[in-house]
C-alpha cells in the first residue's frame, strides 16, 4: 500500500513471491515429494508411490492423529473457557493489578515449552498429586501453553467492543448474565473462534513439552513424527507431517468459515 508506482508494486510482489516460495514453498514442497517417494538418490525422487499414506492409515499413526485431535480440542476448549472468563473478569480492572495479572497469564508463552514440561514432570511425579504417566498431564501441558494466546485474543476482542450495546441492554433492564449471553458473547464470537483456532493449531504442532511427559499409551502425532525421523525413516515422517498439516489446515478453514458467518451476522 505504501508503493504507488506500478513498477514498484510489481517489483515488491515479485520479491515477496520469491521469498515466500523459498521460505515456505520450498520446504513444504520437499516434504510433499518425500511423502510420495519410493527412492531419492538424485535431485528429484523416483518410484513415486502413495504406499506411505496407505500404510500410515493402517498403523498406529492413525491412532496418533486421533490422539492429537482429541488433545487439541480438549485443551483448546478448556483454554477458551478459562481465557474468556479471565478476560471478562479483568475487563474493568485498571492499573498495576491488571498489569500483574496480565503478566501472570502470559508467563507460559514467555518460557520455552520444555520448561513447562520439566516443571510438570517434577511437580506431579510424587504423591499426593501423581500425574506422571497419565494422559491428563499432556492435557495440562497443552492447556498451559495455549491459554495465554486465548486470553490475549479474547481480551483484544473485548477492547474493540463498543460499550453502547451493553449499556443499551442494561438500560432496557437486561440482567448481567442475559447481557453476557445475548450481547457480549455474540459480538465477540469471531474473536472466540479465532482464539480456539489458534489454540488448536498450536496444540496440534506442540512437541517440546509433550516429548518430556507423554505416557506410552498417549502418543501424539508430532511425537510419532519425531520418533520416525530420529530412526531415519524420513519418507514415513514426511507422510505424517503432510497428514498433520493437512488435517490441521482443514479444521482451521472450517473454523474460519464459521467465524466469517458470525461476523456477517453482526
mmCIF file of C-alpha atoms in Angstrom:
data_model
loop_
_atom_site.group_PDB
_atom_site.id
_atom_site.type_symbol
_atom_site.label_atom_id
_atom_site.label_comp_id
_atom_site.label_asym_id
_atom_site.label_seq_id
_atom_site.Cartn_x
_atom_site.Cartn_y
_atom_site.Cartn_z
ATOM 1 C CA UNK A 1 0.000 0.000 0.000
ATOM 2 C CA UNK A 2 2.986 2.338 0.511
ATOM 3 C CA UNK A 3 4.290 1.770 -3.042
ATOM 4 C CA UNK A 4 2.440 3.932 -5.573
ATOM 5 C CA UNK A 5 4.378 3.364 -8.800
ATOM 6 C CA UNK A 6 3.215 0.412 -10.897
ATOM 7 C CA UNK A 7 6.739 -0.886 -11.434
ATOM 8 C CA UNK A 8 7.366 -0.616 -7.701
ATOM 9 C CA UNK A 9 4.300 -2.702 -6.882
ATOM 10 C CA UNK A 10 5.298 -5.330 -9.447
ATOM 11 C CA UNK A 11 8.819 -5.451 -8.020
ATOM 12 C CA UNK A 12 7.506 -5.699 -4.452
ATOM 13 C CA UNK A 13 5.113 -8.533 -5.319
ATOM 14 C CA UNK A 14 7.862 -10.353 -7.204
ATOM 15 C CA UNK A 15 10.273 -10.129 -4.276
ATOM 16 C CA UNK A 16 7.595 -11.210 -1.793
ATOM 17 C CA UNK A 17 6.575 -14.141 -4.007
ATOM 18 C CA UNK A 18 10.203 -15.252 -4.304
ATOM 19 C CA UNK A 19 10.773 -15.009 -0.559
ATOM 20 C CA UNK A 20 7.519 -16.854 0.146
ATOM 21 C CA UNK A 21 8.496 -19.587 -2.286
ATOM 22 C CA UNK A 22 11.955 -20.041 -0.776
ATOM 23 C CA UNK A 23 10.982 -19.766 2.905
ATOM 24 C CA UNK A 24 7.628 -21.569 2.852
ATOM 25 C CA UNK A 25 7.007 -23.186 -0.512
ATOM 26 C CA UNK A 26 10.334 -24.993 -0.933
ATOM 27 C CA UNK A 27 10.341 -26.794 2.458
ATOM 28 C CA UNK A 28 6.681 -27.791 2.067
ATOM 29 C CA UNK A 29 7.328 -28.963 -1.487
ATOM 30 C CA UNK A 30 10.278 -31.101 -0.377
ATOM 31 C CA UNK A 31 8.215 -32.691 2.390
ATOM 32 C CA UNK A 32 5.352 -33.345 -0.033
ATOM 33 C CA UNK A 33 7.714 -35.008 -2.510
ATOM 34 C CA UNK A 34 9.346 -37.069 0.232
ATOM 35 C CA UNK A 35 5.943 -38.319 1.354
ATOM 36 C CA UNK A 36 5.320 -39.918 -2.054
ATOM 37 C CA UNK A 37 8.884 -41.045 -2.730
ATOM 38 C CA UNK A 38 9.968 -44.629 -3.012
ATOM 39 C CA UNK A 39 13.592 -43.667 -3.529
ATOM 40 C CA UNK A 40 15.516 -40.375 -3.550
ATOM 41 C CA UNK A 41 19.086 -40.641 -4.777
ATOM 42 C CA UNK A 42 19.108 -37.739 -7.245
ATOM 43 C CA UNK A 43 17.867 -34.157 -7.386
ATOM 44 C CA UNK A 44 14.295 -35.389 -7.683
ATOM 45 C CA UNK A 45 12.778 -38.545 -6.180
ATOM 46 C CA UNK A 46 11.927 -41.649 -8.151
ATOM 47 C CA UNK A 47 9.450 -44.518 -7.834
ATOM 48 C CA UNK A 48 6.639 -42.219 -6.705
ATOM 49 C CA UNK A 49 4.040 -44.015 -4.648
ATOM 50 C CA UNK A 50 1.147 -43.463 -2.249
ATOM 51 C CA UNK A 51 2.068 -46.544 -0.237
ATOM 52 C CA UNK A 52 3.303 -44.417 2.673
ATOM 53 C CA UNK A 53 -0.142 -42.847 3.049
ATOM 54 C CA UNK A 54 -1.886 -46.207 2.838
ATOM 55 C CA UNK A 55 0.462 -47.625 5.453
ATOM 56 C CA UNK A 56 0.011 -44.604 7.728
ATOM 57 C CA UNK A 57 -3.760 -45.126 7.806
ATOM 58 C CA UNK A 58 -3.326 -48.755 8.849
ATOM 59 C CA UNK A 59 -0.665 -48.380 11.516
ATOM 60 C CA UNK A 60 -0.513 -46.670 14.894
ATOM 61 C CA UNK A 61 -0.162 -43.334 13.108
ATOM 62 C CA UNK A 62 -3.934 -43.181 12.713
ATOM 63 C CA UNK A 63 -4.293 -43.526 16.491
ATOM 64 C CA UNK A 64 -1.678 -40.807 16.984
ATOM 65 C CA UNK A 65 -3.655 -38.443 14.757
ATOM 66 C CA UNK A 66 -6.807 -39.192 16.719
ATOM 67 C CA UNK A 67 -4.972 -38.546 19.995
ATOM 68 C CA UNK A 68 -3.586 -35.257 18.663
ATOM 69 C CA UNK A 69 -7.038 -34.065 17.592
ATOM 70 C CA UNK A 70 -8.614 -35.096 20.886
ATOM 71 C CA UNK A 71 -5.860 -33.396 22.881
ATOM 72 C CA UNK A 72 -6.085 -30.256 20.767
ATOM 73 C CA UNK A 73 -9.860 -29.971 21.002
ATOM 74 C CA UNK A 74 -9.993 -30.642 24.751
ATOM 75 C CA UNK A 75 -7.096 -28.338 25.634
ATOM 76 C CA UNK A 76 -8.351 -25.578 23.330
ATOM 77 C CA UNK A 77 -11.876 -25.768 24.732
ATOM 78 C CA UNK A 78 -10.557 -25.545 28.298
ATOM 79 C CA UNK A 79 -8.251 -22.669 27.350
ATOM 80 C CA UNK A 80 -11.113 -20.852 25.622
ATOM 81 C CA UNK A 81 -13.349 -21.193 28.658
ATOM 82 C CA UNK A 82 -10.718 -20.049 31.160
ATOM 83 C CA UNK A 83 -9.309 -17.355 28.880
ATOM 84 C CA UNK A 84 -12.743 -15.881 28.191
ATOM 85 C CA UNK A 85 -13.637 -15.981 31.859
ATOM 86 C CA UNK A 86 -10.389 -14.260 32.824
ATOM 87 C CA UNK A 87 -10.685 -11.626 30.091
ATOM 88 C CA UNK A 88 -14.228 -10.797 31.179
ATOM 89 C CA UNK A 89 -13.213 -10.664 34.844
ATOM 90 C CA UNK A 90 -10.237 -8.365 34.202
ATOM 91 C CA UNK A 91 -12.031 -6.234 31.640
ATOM 92 C CA UNK A 92 -12.837 -3.391 34.005
ATOM 93 C CA UNK A 93 -9.696 -3.689 36.127
ATOM 94 C CA UNK A 94 -7.144 -0.900 35.792
ATOM 95 C CA UNK A 95 -3.651 -0.009 36.893
ATOM 96 C CA UNK A 96 -0.967 -2.182 38.449
ATOM 97 C CA UNK A 97 -3.194 -5.137 39.471
ATOM 98 C CA UNK A 98 -4.307 -5.634 35.859
ATOM 99 C CA UNK A 99 -0.736 -5.433 34.557
ATOM 100 C CA UNK A 100 0.390 -8.008 37.110
ATOM 101 C CA UNK A 101 -2.437 -10.407 36.253
ATOM 102 C CA UNK A 102 -1.826 -9.914 32.526
ATOM 103 C CA UNK A 103 1.791 -10.888 33.075
ATOM 104 C CA UNK A 104 0.726 -13.975 35.027
ATOM 105 C CA UNK A 105 -1.464 -15.144 32.144
ATOM 106 C CA UNK A 106 1.280 -14.562 29.567
ATOM 107 C CA UNK A 107 4.108 -16.235 31.514
ATOM 108 C CA UNK A 108 3.573 -19.716 29.941
ATOM 109 C CA UNK A 109 4.032 -18.231 26.458
ATOM 110 C CA UNK A 110 7.222 -16.440 27.509
ATOM 111 C CA UNK A 111 9.157 -19.538 28.582
ATOM 112 C CA UNK A 112 10.326 -22.492 26.445
ATOM 113 C CA UNK A 113 7.849 -25.331 26.182
ATOM 114 C CA UNK A 114 10.432 -27.775 27.528
ATOM 115 C CA UNK A 115 10.462 -25.735 30.738
ATOM 116 C CA UNK A 116 6.716 -26.272 31.063
ATOM 117 C CA UNK A 117 7.203 -29.992 30.500
ATOM 118 C CA UNK A 118 10.014 -30.231 33.034
ATOM 119 C CA UNK A 119 8.022 -28.252 35.596
ATOM 120 C CA UNK A 120 5.016 -30.540 35.256
ATOM 121 C CA UNK A 121 7.222 -33.611 35.370
ATOM 122 C CA UNK A 122 8.831 -32.504 38.621
ATOM 123 C CA UNK A 123 5.658 -31.164 40.217
ATOM 124 C CA UNK A 124 3.405 -34.135 39.525
ATOM 125 C CA UNK A 125 5.735 -37.124 39.823
ATOM 126 C CA UNK A 126 5.113 -37.701 43.533
ATOM 127 C CA UNK A 127 2.012 -38.121 45.717
ATOM 128 C CA UNK A 128 -0.360 -36.598 46.656
ATOM 129 C CA UNK A 129 -0.804 -35.428 43.047
ATOM 130 C CA UNK A 130 0.725 -38.121 40.855
ATOM 131 C CA UNK A 131 0.040 -37.429 37.184
ATOM 132 C CA UNK A 132 3.255 -38.678 35.632
ATOM 133 C CA UNK A 133 2.436 -41.473 33.199
ATOM 134 C CA UNK A 134 -1.154 -40.339 32.602
ATOM 135 C CA UNK A 135 -2.814 -38.609 29.642
ATOM 136 C CA UNK A 136 -4.034 -35.831 31.931
ATOM 137 C CA UNK A 137 -0.548 -34.375 32.283
ATOM 138 C CA UNK A 138 -0.403 -33.965 28.485
ATOM 139 C CA UNK A 139 -3.709 -32.086 28.505
ATOM 140 C CA UNK A 140 -2.430 -29.817 31.280
ATOM 141 C CA UNK A 141 0.781 -29.060 29.383
ATOM 142 C CA UNK A 142 -1.096 -28.144 26.208
ATOM 143 C CA UNK A 143 -3.569 -26.064 28.194
ATOM 144 C CA UNK A 144 -0.780 -24.074 29.844
ATOM 145 C CA UNK A 145 0.996 -23.452 26.560
ATOM 146 C CA UNK A 146 -2.053 -22.169 24.658
ATOM 147 C CA UNK A 147 -4.050 -20.426 27.384
ATOM 148 C CA UNK A 148 -2.106 -17.162 27.025
ATOM 149 C CA UNK A 149 -2.997 -16.869 23.343
ATOM 150 C CA UNK A 150 -6.666 -17.479 24.086
ATOM 151 C CA UNK A 151 -6.686 -14.855 26.811
ATOM 152 C CA UNK A 152 -4.936 -12.365 24.521
ATOM 153 C CA UNK A 153 -7.375 -12.881 21.636
ATOM 154 C CA UNK A 154 -10.477 -12.563 23.777
ATOM 155 C CA UNK A 155 -9.090 -9.505 25.583
ATOM 156 C CA UNK A 156 -8.419 -7.856 22.224
ATOM 157 C CA UNK A 157 -11.993 -8.549 21.158
ATOM 158 C CA UNK A 158 -13.388 -7.041 24.335
ATOM 159 C CA UNK A 159 -11.335 -3.854 23.948
ATOM 160 C CA UNK A 160 -12.812 -3.378 20.464
ATOM 161 C CA UNK A 161 -16.370 -3.947 21.627
ATOM 162 C CA UNK A 162 -18.347 -0.670 21.686
ATOM 163 C CA UNK A 163 -19.786 -0.198 25.199
ATOM 164 C CA UNK A 164 -23.016 1.279 23.833
ATOM 165 C CA UNK A 165 -24.514 -2.116 23.040
ATOM 166 C CA UNK A 166 -24.216 -3.358 26.598
ATOM 167 C CA UNK A 167 -25.302 -0.012 28.006
ATOM 168 C CA UNK A 168 -28.468 -0.057 25.906
ATOM 169 C CA UNK A 169 -29.219 -3.614 27.014
ATOM 170 C CA UNK A 170 -28.669 -2.601 30.630
ATOM 171 C CA UNK A 171 -30.947 0.407 30.279
ATOM 172 C CA UNK A 172 -33.674 -1.889 28.963
ATOM 173 C CA UNK A 173 -33.452 -3.989 32.128
ATOM 174 C CA UNK A 174 -31.267 -6.842 30.897
ATOM 175 C CA UNK A 175 -29.537 -8.647 33.744
ATOM 176 C CA UNK A 176 -25.761 -9.273 33.696
ATOM 177 C CA UNK A 177 -25.968 -12.931 32.631
ATOM 178 C CA UNK A 178 -28.500 -12.107 29.910
ATOM 179 C CA UNK A 179 -26.270 -9.305 28.601
ATOM 180 C CA UNK A 180 -23.305 -11.671 28.582
ATOM 181 C CA UNK A 181 -25.177 -14.442 26.788
ATOM 182 C CA UNK A 182 -27.157 -12.384 24.283
ATOM 183 C CA UNK A 183 -25.000 -9.288 23.715
ATOM 184 C CA UNK A 184 -21.336 -9.592 24.724
ATOM 185 C CA UNK A 185 -20.504 -13.136 23.641
ATOM 186 C CA UNK A 186 -22.277 -12.939 20.241
ATOM 187 C CA UNK A 187 -20.453 -9.685 19.459
ATOM 188 C CA UNK A 188 -17.026 -11.152 20.193
ATOM 189 C CA UNK A 189 -17.807 -14.535 18.629
ATOM 190 C CA UNK A 190 -15.284 -14.049 15.767
ATOM 191 C CA UNK A 191 -12.564 -13.469 18.369
ATOM 192 C CA UNK A 192 -13.632 -16.562 20.306
ATOM 193 C CA UNK A 193 -13.453 -18.700 17.176
ATOM 194 C CA UNK A 194 -10.082 -17.175 16.241
ATOM 195 C CA UNK A 195 -8.785 -17.901 19.736
ATOM 196 C CA UNK A 196 -9.914 -21.528 19.526
ATOM 197 C CA UNK A 197 -8.401 -21.879 16.033
ATOM 198 C CA UNK A 198 -5.015 -20.546 17.112
ATOM 199 C CA UNK A 199 -5.023 -22.693 20.240
ATOM 200 C CA UNK A 200 -5.917 -25.804 18.263
ATOM 201 C CA UNK A 201 -3.176 -25.188 15.694
ATOM 202 C CA UNK A 202 -0.575 -24.658 18.412
ATOM 203 C CA UNK A 203 -1.684 -27.781 20.267
ATOM 204 C CA UNK A 204 -1.586 -29.940 17.142
ATOM 205 C CA UNK A 205 2.036 -28.998 16.493
ATOM 206 C CA UNK A 206 3.301 -28.997 20.090
ATOM 207 C CA UNK A 207 6.376 -31.169 20.634
ATOM 208 C CA UNK A 208 8.769 -29.782 23.269
ATOM 209 C CA UNK A 209 6.731 -30.227 26.436
ATOM 210 C CA UNK A 210 4.876 -33.311 25.168
ATOM 211 C CA UNK A 211 8.136 -35.087 24.400
ATOM 212 C CA UNK A 212 9.131 -34.909 28.069
ATOM 213 C CA UNK A 213 5.871 -36.043 29.678
ATOM 214 C CA UNK A 214 3.859 -38.228 27.295
ATOM 215 C CA UNK A 215 2.922 -41.695 28.574
ATOM 216 C CA UNK A 216 3.358 -44.751 26.331
ATOM 217 C CA UNK A 217 -0.375 -45.023 25.664
ATOM 218 C CA UNK A 218 -0.886 -41.374 24.686
ATOM 219 C CA UNK A 219 1.449 -40.567 21.772
ATOM 220 C CA UNK A 220 0.592 -37.515 19.696
ATOM 221 C CA UNK A 221 1.389 -37.268 16.002
ATOM 222 C CA UNK A 222 4.322 -34.816 16.435
ATOM 223 C CA UNK A 223 5.898 -37.362 18.795
ATOM 224 C CA UNK A 224 5.411 -40.045 16.144
ATOM 225 C CA UNK A 225 6.994 -37.811 13.505
ATOM 226 C CA UNK A 226 9.959 -37.090 15.749
ATOM 227 C CA UNK A 227 10.444 -40.788 16.506
ATOM 228 C CA UNK A 228 10.381 -41.743 12.815
ATOM 229 C CA UNK A 229 12.817 -39.019 11.798
ATOM 230 C CA UNK A 230 15.090 -39.947 14.702
ATOM 231 C CA UNK A 231 15.219 -43.511 13.353
ATOM 232 C CA UNK A 232 15.953 -42.272 9.827
ATOM 233 C CA UNK A 233 12.513 -43.109 8.377
ATOM 234 C CA UNK A 234 12.320 -39.779 6.542
ATOM 235 C CA UNK A 235 9.684 -40.774 3.986
ATOM 236 C CA UNK A 236 7.293 -42.034 6.677
ATOM 237 C CA UNK A 237 7.948 -38.937 8.806
ATOM 238 C CA UNK A 238 7.241 -36.691 5.813
ATOM 239 C CA UNK A 239 3.979 -38.532 5.199
ATOM 240 C CA UNK A 240 2.806 -37.980 8.761
ATOM 241 C CA UNK A 241 3.884 -34.333 8.531
ATOM 242 C CA UNK A 242 1.666 -33.845 5.478
ATOM 243 C CA UNK A 243 -1.233 -35.591 7.207
ATOM 244 C CA UNK A 244 -0.783 -33.430 10.296
ATOM 245 C CA UNK A 245 -0.547 -30.205 8.309
ATOM 246 C CA UNK A 246 -3.467 -31.032 6.016
ATOM 247 C CA UNK A 247 -5.723 -32.128 8.870
ATOM 248 C CA UNK A 248 -4.949 -29.004 10.891
ATOM 249 C CA UNK A 249 -5.476 -26.777 7.856
ATOM 250 C CA UNK A 250 -8.878 -28.309 7.091
ATOM 251 C CA UNK A 251 -10.039 -27.726 10.660
ATOM 252 C CA UNK A 252 -8.813 -24.124 10.561
ATOM 253 C CA UNK A 253 -10.558 -23.486 7.240
ATOM 254 C CA UNK A 254 -13.809 -24.818 8.685
ATOM 255 C CA UNK A 255 -13.470 -22.627 11.779
ATOM 256 C CA UNK A 256 -12.584 -19.636 9.597
ATOM 257 C CA UNK A 257 -15.804 -20.042 7.627
ATOM 258 C CA UNK A 258 -17.782 -20.210 10.851
ATOM 259 C CA UNK A 259 -16.038 -17.052 12.038
ATOM 260 C CA UNK A 260 -16.848 -15.285 8.752
ATOM 261 C CA UNK A 261 -20.514 -16.179 9.056
ATOM 262 C CA UNK A 262 -20.536 -14.927 12.623
ATOM 263 C CA UNK A 263 -19.036 -11.611 11.502
ATOM 264 C CA UNK A 264 -21.638 -11.249 8.749
ATOM 265 C CA UNK A 265 -24.475 -11.821 11.228
ATOM 266 C CA UNK A 266 -23.191 -8.898 13.269
#
